[in-house]
Short mmCIF file of C-alpha atoms in Angstrom, two decimals:
data_model
loop_
_atom_site.label_atom_id
_atom_site.label_comp_id
_atom_site.label_asym_id
_atom_site.label_seq_id
_atom_site.Cartn_x
_atom_site.Cartn_y
_atom_site.Cartn_z
CA UNK A 1139 47.50 361.19 97.20
CA UNK A 1140 48.53 364.08 94.98
CA UNK A 1141 46.27 362.82 92.12
CA UNK A 1142 43.29 362.65 94.47
CA UNK A 1143 43.79 366.29 95.60
CA UNK A 1144 44.19 367.44 92.01
CA UNK A 1145 40.94 365.67 90.98
CA UNK A 1146 39.10 367.12 93.98
CA UNK A 1147 40.41 370.60 93.14
CA UNK A 1148 39.23 370.28 89.55
CA UNK A 1149 35.81 369.11 90.70
CA UNK A 1150 35.47 372.07 93.08
CA UNK A 1151 36.62 374.52 90.40
CA UNK A 1152 34.19 373.07 87.85
CA UNK A 1153 31.34 373.30 90.38
CA UNK A 1154 32.18 376.94 91.18
CA UNK A 1155 32.30 377.81 87.47
CA UNK A 1156 28.97 376.11 86.86
CA UNK A 1157 27.39 378.02 89.75
CA UNK A 1158 28.75 381.31 88.41
CA UNK A 1159 27.50 380.46 84.94
CA UNK A 1160 24.01 379.86 86.30
CA UNK A 1161 24.09 383.10 88.25
CA UNK A 1162 24.98 385.15 85.17
CA UNK A 1163 22.99 383.21 82.55
CA UNK A 1164 20.21 385.21 80.88
CA UNK A 1165 16.83 384.25 82.19
CA UNK A 1166 13.99 383.24 79.94
CA UNK A 1167 11.16 385.72 80.01
CA UNK A 1168 7.63 384.59 80.55
CA UNK A 1169 4.93 384.63 77.91
CA UNK A 1170 1.37 384.68 79.18
CA UNK A 1171 -0.38 382.51 78.17
CA UNK A 1172 2.29 380.10 76.94
CA UNK A 1173 -0.25 378.25 74.80
CA UNK A 1174 -3.35 379.49 72.98
CA UNK A 1175 -5.91 378.02 70.59
CA UNK A 1176 -7.20 379.70 67.46
CA UNK A 1177 -9.71 378.61 64.84
CA UNK A 1178 -8.35 379.11 61.33
CA UNK A 1179 -9.61 378.91 57.76
CA UNK A 1180 -7.04 377.56 55.32
CA UNK A 1181 -9.22 377.65 52.21
CA UNK A 1182 -9.29 374.46 50.18
CA UNK A 1183 -6.73 372.90 52.56
CA UNK A 1184 -9.24 372.84 55.42
CA UNK A 1185 -9.42 374.59 58.72
CA UNK A 1186 -10.28 374.26 62.38
CA UNK A 1187 -8.55 374.59 65.72
CA UNK A 1188 -4.82 375.12 65.92
CA UNK A 1189 -2.60 375.32 68.99
CA UNK A 1190 0.04 378.04 69.20
CA UNK A 1191 2.87 377.70 71.72
CA UNK A 1192 5.06 380.74 72.44
CA UNK A 1193 8.44 381.09 74.16
CA UNK A 1194 10.63 384.11 74.80
CA UNK A 1195 14.24 384.83 75.65
CA UNK A 1196 14.89 388.56 75.84
CA UNK A 1197 13.65 390.13 72.61
CA UNK A 1198 13.78 386.82 70.74
CA UNK A 1199 10.58 384.81 70.65
CA UNK A 1200 9.39 381.64 68.96
CA UNK A 1201 5.97 380.28 68.10
CA UNK A 1202 5.14 376.70 67.17
CA UNK A 1203 1.83 375.84 65.51
CA UNK A 1204 0.16 372.42 65.54
CA UNK A 1205 -3.19 371.48 64.01
CA UNK A 1206 -4.83 368.21 63.12
CA UNK A 1207 -7.44 370.17 61.14
CA UNK A 1208 -4.97 370.64 58.28
CA UNK A 1209 -2.97 367.59 57.23
CA UNK A 1210 0.03 367.03 55.01
CA UNK A 1211 -1.21 366.44 51.45
CA UNK A 1212 1.98 364.47 50.66
CA UNK A 1213 5.00 363.24 52.61
CA UNK A 1214 7.20 366.12 53.70
CA UNK A 1215 10.80 366.03 54.85
CA UNK A 1216 12.03 367.55 58.08
CA UNK A 1217 12.65 371.31 57.80
CA UNK A 1218 11.26 371.42 54.26
CA UNK A 1219 8.47 373.97 54.76
CA UNK A 1220 8.94 377.74 54.60
CA UNK A 1221 6.55 379.29 57.10
CA UNK A 1222 5.62 382.85 57.98
CA UNK A 1223 3.21 383.72 60.79
CA UNK A 1224 2.13 387.35 61.00
CA UNK A 1225 0.52 388.38 64.28
CA UNK A 1226 -1.23 391.64 65.11
CA UNK A 1227 0.08 393.90 67.89
CA UNK A 1228 -2.52 395.31 70.29
CA UNK A 1229 -1.07 398.81 69.88
CA UNK A 1230 -0.99 398.62 66.07
CA UNK A 1231 1.34 397.03 63.57
CA UNK A 1232 2.40 393.44 63.18
CA UNK A 1233 5.18 391.06 64.16
CA UNK A 1234 6.26 388.31 61.77
CA UNK A 1235 7.67 384.96 62.85
CA UNK A 1236 9.57 383.05 60.15
CA UNK A 1237 11.35 379.77 59.79
CA UNK A 1238 11.90 376.49 58.01
CA UNK A 1239 11.47 374.21 61.02
CA UNK A 1240 9.01 371.32 60.86
CA UNK A 1241 9.09 367.61 61.70
CA UNK A 1242 8.99 365.04 58.93
CA UNK A 1243 5.35 364.33 58.07
CA UNK A 1244 3.70 361.48 56.19
CA UNK A 1245 0.63 361.98 54.03
CA UNK A 1246 -2.30 362.71 56.34
CA UNK A 1247 -0.21 363.71 59.37
CA UNK A 1248 -1.24 366.77 61.36
CA UNK A 1249 0.46 369.99 60.23
CA UNK A 1250 3.17 371.27 62.56
CA UNK A 1251 5.49 374.19 61.89
CA UNK A 1252 8.04 375.83 64.10
CA UNK A 1253 9.55 376.99 66.14
CA UNK A 1254 9.23 380.13 64.02
CA UNK A 1255 11.47 382.99 65.15
CA UNK A 1256 10.59 386.63 65.63
CA UNK A 1257 11.52 389.72 67.61
CA UNK A 1258 9.32 391.14 70.35
CA UNK A 1259 9.52 394.16 72.62
CA UNK A 1260 8.71 394.18 76.33
CA UNK A 1261 4.98 394.65 76.72
CA UNK A 1262 4.07 393.40 73.23
CA UNK A 1263 0.62 391.82 73.09
CA UNK A 1264 0.24 389.63 69.99
CA UNK A 1265 -2.92 388.11 68.53
CA UNK A 1266 -3.33 385.68 65.61
CA UNK A 1267 -6.76 387.11 64.69
CA UNK A 1268 -6.19 389.60 61.89
CA UNK A 1269 -2.89 388.00 60.92
CA UNK A 1270 -1.99 385.15 58.57
CA UNK A 1271 -0.02 381.95 58.40
CA UNK A 1272 1.62 381.13 55.07
CA UNK A 1273 3.23 377.74 54.61
CA UNK A 1274 5.06 376.96 51.37
CA UNK A 1275 6.05 373.45 50.29
CA UNK A 1276 8.28 372.59 47.34
CA UNK A 1277 8.60 376.29 46.52
CA UNK A 1278 5.22 376.55 44.82
CA UNK A 1279 2.43 375.07 46.99
CA UNK A 1280 1.32 377.78 49.42
CA UNK A 1281 -1.28 377.33 52.13
CA UNK A 1282 -2.60 380.59 53.59
CA UNK A 1283 -4.59 380.46 56.81
CA UNK A 1284 -6.45 383.24 58.61
CA UNK A 1285 -7.97 383.15 62.08
CA UNK A 1286 -11.77 383.27 62.16
CA UNK A 1287 -11.93 384.59 65.75
CA UNK A 1288 -9.59 385.83 68.51
CA UNK A 1289 -7.28 383.28 70.09
CA UNK A 1290 -8.22 381.80 73.45
CA UNK A 1291 -7.57 382.33 76.28
CA UNK A 1292 -6.23 385.60 74.89
CA UNK A 1293 -3.32 387.32 73.15
CA UNK A 1294 0.30 386.46 73.99
CA UNK A 1295 1.75 389.03 76.39
CA UNK A 1296 5.55 389.23 76.26
CA UNK A 1297 7.78 390.51 79.09
#
């Protein structure tokens, strides 16, 4: 009987700790919209629509970019690309998101980079139009993309 009470006590204690942890855990802030589309020109590498997905946790934010308009020219290993996305702030200046995250891609696969990490302030409104995306493979092949029009449905607004 003593073992059963001990197990029940541990279960209750673990449940109480979990509830406290949830109560004090930092909440993820909302980004509006969470996903936007932008048309980009990547020079000789192509261009077209790309989807940007943004997340935020406090002042840390990430953006992931996916486009089937630009494809991998060769097979690429996971986390082998160095990417830098510079976005324009509505009130002036820029915010840069950087990272080396990408899935493994075979020749011809859609380009995907991210999540790329950056720092935002409450109230930041960020737009890809006017900024750039630079993706470097093997240390010497660099693709530079620029948006040809504002992103839709609009800029990312961070809490």
